[in-house]
Amino acid sequence: MSWTTPTELRAQVQMLWDKGLLLGVGGDVGPETSAALFPKRLRLRGPTSSDLSARFDDVRLWMANLRDSSPRLRIVLRQVRHSAIGSNAVPDEVWIDTREDALALIGKQLDARRFEALVQATATQHAQLLPWLHQHPLQALALADEWARLLAIVTWCQSHPRPGIYLRQIDIAGVDSKFIEAHLRVLAGLLELALPPEQVDASASGQSQFCRRYGFRDKPLRIRFRLLDPKLSLLPGAGEQDLAVTAAAFAQLDLPVSRVFITENEINFLAFPAVAGAMVVFGAGYGFEVLEGTAWLQTRQVYYWGDIDTHGFAILDQLRARLPQAQSLLMDSATLMAHELHWDQEPKPELRDLNRLTHEELALFDALRDNRLGMRLRLEQERVGLRWVKSALADLPSDGNVPPTATYE
């Protein structure tokens, strides 16, 4: 039987709830706006005239089930005349007349009252946050037990503009740093509405830059590096010079090296061969913006060694936005072809155009992006043989002068 069941009618109303329509959506509107949805006609598939004659008992049972199982629905009947069975009234339309009827039909009255309580509490403390509530009603309901603490954080931030402390140092009863970190996305949405523009750093965005955007201290980024020249030492007698310092400290070092290698793979970083007057930086985890404050890098030869794939070239392109003199290392056709046995597939290639590649780099990038050498071909940097690495290092210029900035395509 293909006629609409009471379960299917309830599912239509449940869909209104799942979309947030029964709690009010958008701007500064509230639950009263959802009343504009009603009365609402629901979709109904009913028996045809031929069904009445062929399946009269089934039709009667369907009508009774529809009427008895859905008392909150208003059923509009129509008269169907048939030569054999005469005139009969059958359901033609089904309406739900009010928001209260809709909530009762799907058992959401208590949730609706909880949401209205959240609205009232928010209107009393932070009326400017009401648009967030009405744009995210189901999310607000899910946070009902935490809502008072979230509002307390907003109040604290208003009273302590750009405080310059760690999140751990916020002193609010029942609130710790783990609670804040678990709700960064929601708090960001609330603070955008609650704080004046001068208290928000518009240049910072996303959860990773929450602290910077709202004036908290962030965990300092650290740069890990190794000195590759045994004659150079920051810690006399310490042996292996594998060090990690804050970005601010790194900017002040002005190390006595002429060449700086950057690699994204930790094993390559650890196994990088000795090179006179050189250092290697482990590039994983912090991005190149951390190097922007390091002015002395502008006067050094910089080499980037990444994977031979589309993302490796995209990272090289990104590095050159900050260090335009950066050269690629072991990211060429000869290295790729010499390691055919180690080729792999790149999961999700980078397809955008790159504007800071040399002619040779761009030719290889295009060949990889266009799958001219193989489908999503890649050679990961750790698969390059160490003898090949040492040979490439031996071929580099030995002088300490910064090479001229390459001409990009």
Short mmCIF file of C-alpha atoms in Angstrom, two decimals, residues 222-228 250 255 257-270 272-273 275 278-292 294 296-298 300-308 312-313 315-331 381-382 389 393 396:
data_model
loop_
_atom_site.label_atom_id
_atom_site.label_comp_id
_atom_site.label_asym_id
_atom_site.label_seq_id
_atom_site.Cartn_x
_atom_site.Cartn_y
_atom_site.Cartn_z
CA ARG A 222 58.79 26.66 18.30
CA ILE A 223 61.27 26.18 15.50
CA ARG A 224 63.35 23.04 15.51
CA PHE A 225 66.72 23.06 13.77
CA ARG A 226 70.04 21.22 13.53
CA LEU A 227 73.46 22.72 12.92
CA LEU A 228 75.06 20.66 10.16
CA PHE A 250 64.99 32.12 16.52
CA LEU A 255 73.29 32.12 13.28
CA VAL A 257 75.57 29.92 8.66
CA SER A 258 75.47 30.71 4.98
CA ARG A 259 72.97 28.03 3.93
CA VAL A 260 69.64 27.03 5.44
CA PHE A 261 67.85 23.85 4.36
CA ILE A 262 64.17 23.31 5.12
CA THR A 263 62.57 19.87 5.00
CA GLU A 264 59.09 18.64 5.96
CA ASN A 265 60.05 15.10 6.94
CA GLU A 266 61.44 14.44 10.43
CA ILE A 267 63.59 11.47 9.40
CA ASN A 268 65.15 13.54 6.63
CA PHE A 269 65.71 16.30 9.17
CA LEU A 270 67.47 13.91 11.54
CA PHE A 272 70.48 15.24 6.89
CA PRO A 273 74.20 14.95 6.07
CA VAL A 275 77.31 20.44 5.46
CA ALA A 278 74.81 25.16 7.15
CA MET A 279 71.74 24.27 9.21
CA VAL A 280 68.51 22.36 8.56
CA VAL A 281 65.07 23.45 9.78
CA PHE A 282 62.24 21.01 10.43
CA GLY A 283 59.32 22.64 8.65
CA ALA A 284 56.45 20.43 9.87
CA GLY A 285 53.68 21.73 12.05
CA TYR A 286 53.93 25.50 12.05
CA GLY A 287 53.85 26.89 8.51
CA PHE A 288 56.18 29.48 7.07
CA GLU A 289 54.52 32.51 8.65
CA VAL A 290 56.54 31.66 11.77
CA LEU A 291 59.70 32.62 9.83
CA GLU A 292 58.44 36.05 8.79
CA THR A 294 63.48 36.27 11.04
CA TRP A 296 68.55 37.33 8.96
CA LEU A 297 67.12 34.53 6.78
CA GLN A 298 66.78 37.07 3.98
CA ARG A 300 71.11 33.41 3.58
CA GLN A 301 70.91 30.82 0.86
CA VAL A 302 67.67 28.93 1.50
CA TYR A 303 66.84 25.52 0.03
CA TYR A 304 63.52 23.76 0.34
CA TRP A 305 63.34 19.97 0.04
CA GLY A 306 59.81 18.63 -0.22
CA ASP A 307 57.90 15.80 -1.85
CA ILE A 308 57.86 15.68 -5.62
CA GLY A 312 55.28 19.80 -2.52
CA PHE A 313 55.42 22.48 -5.22
CA ILE A 315 54.49 24.50 -0.34
CA LEU A 316 57.56 25.74 -2.24
CA ASP A 317 55.39 28.42 -3.83
CA GLN A 318 54.13 29.41 -0.36
CA LEU A 319 57.67 29.62 1.03
CA ARG A 320 58.76 31.96 -1.76
CA ALA A 321 56.05 34.43 -0.77
CA ARG A 322 58.18 35.03 2.37
CA LEU A 323 61.67 34.06 1.20
CA PRO A 324 61.77 34.79 -2.53
CA GLN A 325 65.39 33.62 -2.84
CA ALA A 326 64.47 30.06 -1.78
CA GLN A 327 65.69 27.34 -4.14
CA SER A 328 64.26 23.86 -4.52
CA LEU A 329 66.39 20.85 -3.67
CA LEU A 330 65.87 17.36 -5.09
CA MET A 331 62.53 18.40 -6.60
CA GLN A 381 61.13 12.94 0.01
CA GLU A 382 62.08 10.18 2.48
CA VAL A 389 71.09 13.47 -1.47
CA LEU A 393 74.49 18.73 -1.79
CA LEU A 396 75.51 23.20 -4.67
#
